[in-house]
Coordinates of C-alpha atoms in Angstrom, one line a residue:
M1 CA 3.9 24.8 46.7
L2 CA 4.7 21.3 47.9
G3 CA 1.3 21.1 49.7
R4 CA -0.4 22.0 46.5
L5 CA 1.5 19.3 44.6
R6 CA 0.3 16.7 47.2
E7 CA -3.3 18.0 46.9
L8 CA -3.2 17.5 43.2
T9 CA -1.7 14.1 43.6
A10 CA -4.5 13.0 45.8
E11 CA -7.1 14.5 43.5
A12 CA -5.6 12.4 40.7
G13 CA -6.1 9.3 42.8
R14 CA -2.5 8.7 43.8
D15 CA -1.1 8.4 47.3
P16 CA 0.7 11.8 48.0
G17 CA 3.2 9.8 50.2
E18 CA 4.4 8.1 47.1
V19 CA 5.5 11.4 45.5
G20 CA 8.9 12.5 46.7
C21 CA 10.4 15.9 46.6
T22 CA 14.1 16.7 45.9
F23 CA 15.6 20.2 46.2
Q24 CA 19.0 21.3 45.0
V25 CA 20.8 24.2 46.6
G26 CA 23.8 25.7 44.8
L27 CA 26.0 27.7 47.1
S28 CA 28.2 30.4 45.7
T29 CA 29.7 31.5 49.1
V30 CA 29.9 30.3 52.6
G31 CA 31.0 32.8 55.1
D32 CA 30.4 34.5 58.4
A33 CA 26.9 34.7 60.0
I34 CA 24.8 37.4 58.6
P35 CA 23.1 39.2 61.5
Q36 CA 20.2 40.8 59.7
E37 CA 17.9 40.0 56.8
R38 CA 19.5 37.7 54.4
R39 CA 18.7 35.7 51.4
P40 CA 18.1 32.0 52.0
Y41 CA 21.2 29.7 51.6
T42 CA 23.6 32.6 52.4
G43 CA 25.7 33.3 55.5
S44 CA 27.3 30.8 57.8
I45 CA 27.1 27.0 57.5
E46 CA 24.8 27.0 60.6
Q47 CA 22.5 29.6 59.0
I48 CA 22.4 27.6 55.7
A49 CA 21.8 24.4 57.7
G50 CA 18.8 26.1 59.3
D51 CA 17.4 26.9 55.9
I52 CA 17.8 23.3 54.9
A53 CA 16.0 22.3 58.1
Q54 CA 13.1 24.4 57.0
L55 CA 13.0 22.5 53.7
A56 CA 12.7 19.2 55.7
E57 CA 9.9 20.7 57.8
A58 CA 8.1 21.6 54.6
G59 CA 8.2 18.0 53.4
V60 CA 11.2 17.9 51.2
D61 CA 12.6 14.4 51.2
H62 CA 16.1 15.0 49.8
V63 CA 18.3 18.1 49.5
F64 CA 21.4 18.2 47.3
V65 CA 23.9 20.9 48.3
T66 CA 26.4 21.8 45.7
V67 CA 29.4 23.9 46.5
P68 CA 31.2 24.2 43.2
T69 CA 32.8 27.7 43.7
V70 CA 33.1 28.1 47.5
A71 CA 36.5 26.5 47.9
E72 CA 39.9 27.4 46.6
D73 CA 41.2 23.9 46.7
L74 CA 40.3 20.3 47.6
D75 CA 41.4 20.7 51.2
E76 CA 39.0 23.6 51.7
Y77 CA 36.3 21.8 49.8
E78 CA 36.6 18.8 52.2
D79 CA 36.6 21.1 55.2
I80 CA 33.4 22.8 54.1
A81 CA 31.7 19.5 53.2
G82 CA 32.6 18.1 56.6
R83 CA 31.3 21.1 58.4
F84 CA 28.0 20.9 56.4
Y85 CA 27.7 17.2 57.2
T86 CA 28.1 17.9 60.9
A87 CA 25.6 20.8 60.8
I88 CA 22.8 18.9 59.0
E89 CA 23.5 15.3 60.2
G90 CA 20.4 15.2 62.4
I91 CA 18.0 16.8 60.0

């Protein structure tokens, strides 16, 4: 889909590199690794980070990850956010 957007941008006479892409991921759970087929953005932090890496490979410039319901309290929220930061830092 992003490739098509860039094609249409070029056809319209604009530089496709000037059109950015932002993606928002809303997580409802973060848990243990899911060993078999799974929906994107589910499973462990590492699996979800891999899904986000695929977005980067597809040309997405910015990804916003929201975790409004995955933590019971602020301490858990900070822990999850820190683990996500570490997992996606190099992407």
